[in-house]
Amino acid sequence: MRLLKLVPDNTNIDFVRLRGWAFGLTLLLTVLAVGVTFARGLNLGVDFVGGLMVEEKFATPPSTDRVRAVIDGLGVGEANLQAVGDGRTVSIRLPLPSSTDEGATNAVVRKVEAALAQQFPGATFSRYDTVSGKVSNELIKHGVLAVVLAILGIGLFAIFRFEWQFGVSTIVAIVHDLLVTLGFFAITQFELDLTIIAAFLTIIGYSINDKIVIDDRIRENMRRYRKMDMREIINLSVNETLPRTVMTSVTILLALFAMLFLGGHVLRGFTAAMILGIVVGTYSSIYVSSSLLISLGLRAEPNREKPGTPGKRSVADAERITPREG
């Protein structure tokens, strides 16, 4: 049986040649992501801003202005509405009632549910969530702290496992991946909640896994081909691991696209973040973090073996070595 190969064996793509364009694109995407995040802001969920979130499902996509008018007439506070999914489901965010008693919150939910069911025949209540302001502030701090510590921990691991250049290039690539994903949420206005923070941490985990595989091959080839130019070592290493990188990304994307189309609107933000993170992470692993090692001055280890020592290879010998499949 013939094995499926998404990438041919023994590829010889000059990835480093495009590093100038890759660095420019990376910088452009990062600046645009940061700019659009500050300009449009993020649609923070109840987890981070606190309040009461009621989700109502309608028979047909309703007019948000009419829904807002119905809720405003109840005197439960200013409503923030957002249509999700196919437009028939509306997320209604309200301030918490002045009383912290759970009965007061349930009364508000029942009032909203009854009013919408009366004005919109066929409307059904889906769910509601409540988070206090104090808890939401703690969740923001803990979520940001988790992401920052994950990035720093990964950078320190790369520094101690390889060289400091590997740690710096890895941190730069991961920060780029996260900022681009954050900019995507600013553009689409998908709700940013704790589920999305979990997606960010998962993206970090995937990105570091992909980058460490390539970095490990680069380090291995630096020791094997001590006289080979660093540009050639990086190209050789990325080409050797390319089949593994592409196959891993494609199989993960197949599962994520199934979740995107079949998982419902509750998982849509999480899945969209993961898909974008996988694509951007694969790009940064191949074109950014590896080529950045050259700009950071990484060099192959000097050959301390005596002439004629078995195992010593010249550049010509190294070029005749057939790259192994990753």
mmCIF file of N, CA and C in Angstrom, residues 5 8 43 53 69 79 106 136 147 168 236 239 251 255 272 323:
data_model
loop_
_atom_site.group_PDB
_atom_site.id
_atom_site.type_symbol
_atom_site.label_atom_id
_atom_site.label_comp_id
_atom_site.label_asym_id
_atom_site.label_seq_id
_atom_site.Cartn_x
_atom_site.Cartn_y
_atom_site.Cartn_z
ATOM 1 N N LYS A 5 1.811 10.970 1.149
ATOM 2 C CA LYS A 5 2.877 11.946 1.401
ATOM 3 C C LYS A 5 2.390 13.313 0.934
ATOM 4 N N PRO A 8 6.868 15.888 -0.694
ATOM 5 C CA PRO A 8 7.793 14.911 -1.284
ATOM 6 C C PRO A 8 9.039 14.726 -0.429
ATOM 7 N N ASN A 43 -14.122 42.223 22.444
ATOM 8 C CA ASN A 43 -15.451 41.925 22.971
ATOM 9 C C ASN A 43 -15.297 40.974 24.164
ATOM 10 N N MET A 53 -25.184 37.382 31.724
ATOM 11 C CA MET A 53 -25.286 37.097 30.296
ATOM 12 C C MET A 53 -26.410 36.086 30.085
ATOM 13 N N ALA A 69 -35.175 47.206 22.667
ATOM 14 C CA ALA A 69 -36.294 48.016 23.136
ATOM 15 C C ALA A 69 -37.142 47.240 24.151
ATOM 16 N N ALA A 79 -28.720 47.058 28.113
ATOM 17 C CA ALA A 79 -28.412 45.753 27.522
ATOM 18 C C ALA A 79 -27.384 45.897 26.408
ATOM 19 N N ASN A 106 -32.154 35.349 39.350
ATOM 20 C CA ASN A 106 -33.132 34.468 38.698
ATOM 21 C C ASN A 106 -34.385 35.235 38.299
ATOM 22 N N SER A 136 -14.296 38.802 38.105
ATOM 23 C CA SER A 136 -13.857 39.048 36.724
ATOM 24 C C SER A 136 -12.476 39.685 36.688
ATOM 25 N N VAL A 147 -0.684 33.244 30.531
ATOM 26 C CA VAL A 147 -0.093 33.362 29.190
ATOM 27 C C VAL A 147 1.347 33.858 29.269
ATOM 28 N N VAL A 168 15.294 33.340 22.361
ATOM 29 C CA VAL A 168 14.806 34.630 21.875
ATOM 30 C C VAL A 168 13.940 34.445 20.634
ATOM 31 N N LEU A 236 18.557 22.909 5.530
ATOM 32 C CA LEU A 236 18.569 21.451 5.606
ATOM 33 C C LEU A 236 17.651 20.963 6.716
ATOM 34 N N ASN A 239 13.883 21.559 5.918
ATOM 35 C CA ASN A 239 13.445 20.614 4.893
ATOM 36 C C ASN A 239 13.311 19.199 5.445
ATOM 37 N N THR A 251 -3.503 17.379 9.874
ATOM 38 C CA THR A 251 -4.373 16.490 10.643
ATOM 39 C C THR A 251 -5.086 17.251 11.765
ATOM 40 N N ALA A 255 -9.470 18.132 12.175
ATOM 41 C CA ALA A 255 -10.304 18.010 13.377
ATOM 42 C C ALA A 255 -10.917 19.353 13.766
ATOM 43 N N ALA A 272 -12.016 28.860 16.020
ATOM 44 C CA ALA A 272 -11.434 29.832 15.101
ATOM 45 C C ALA A 272 -10.057 30.279 15.578
ATOM 46 N N PRO A 323 18.990 14.297 2.938
ATOM 47 C CA PRO A 323 18.245 14.713 4.130
ATOM 48 C C PRO A 323 17.296 13.620 4.574
#
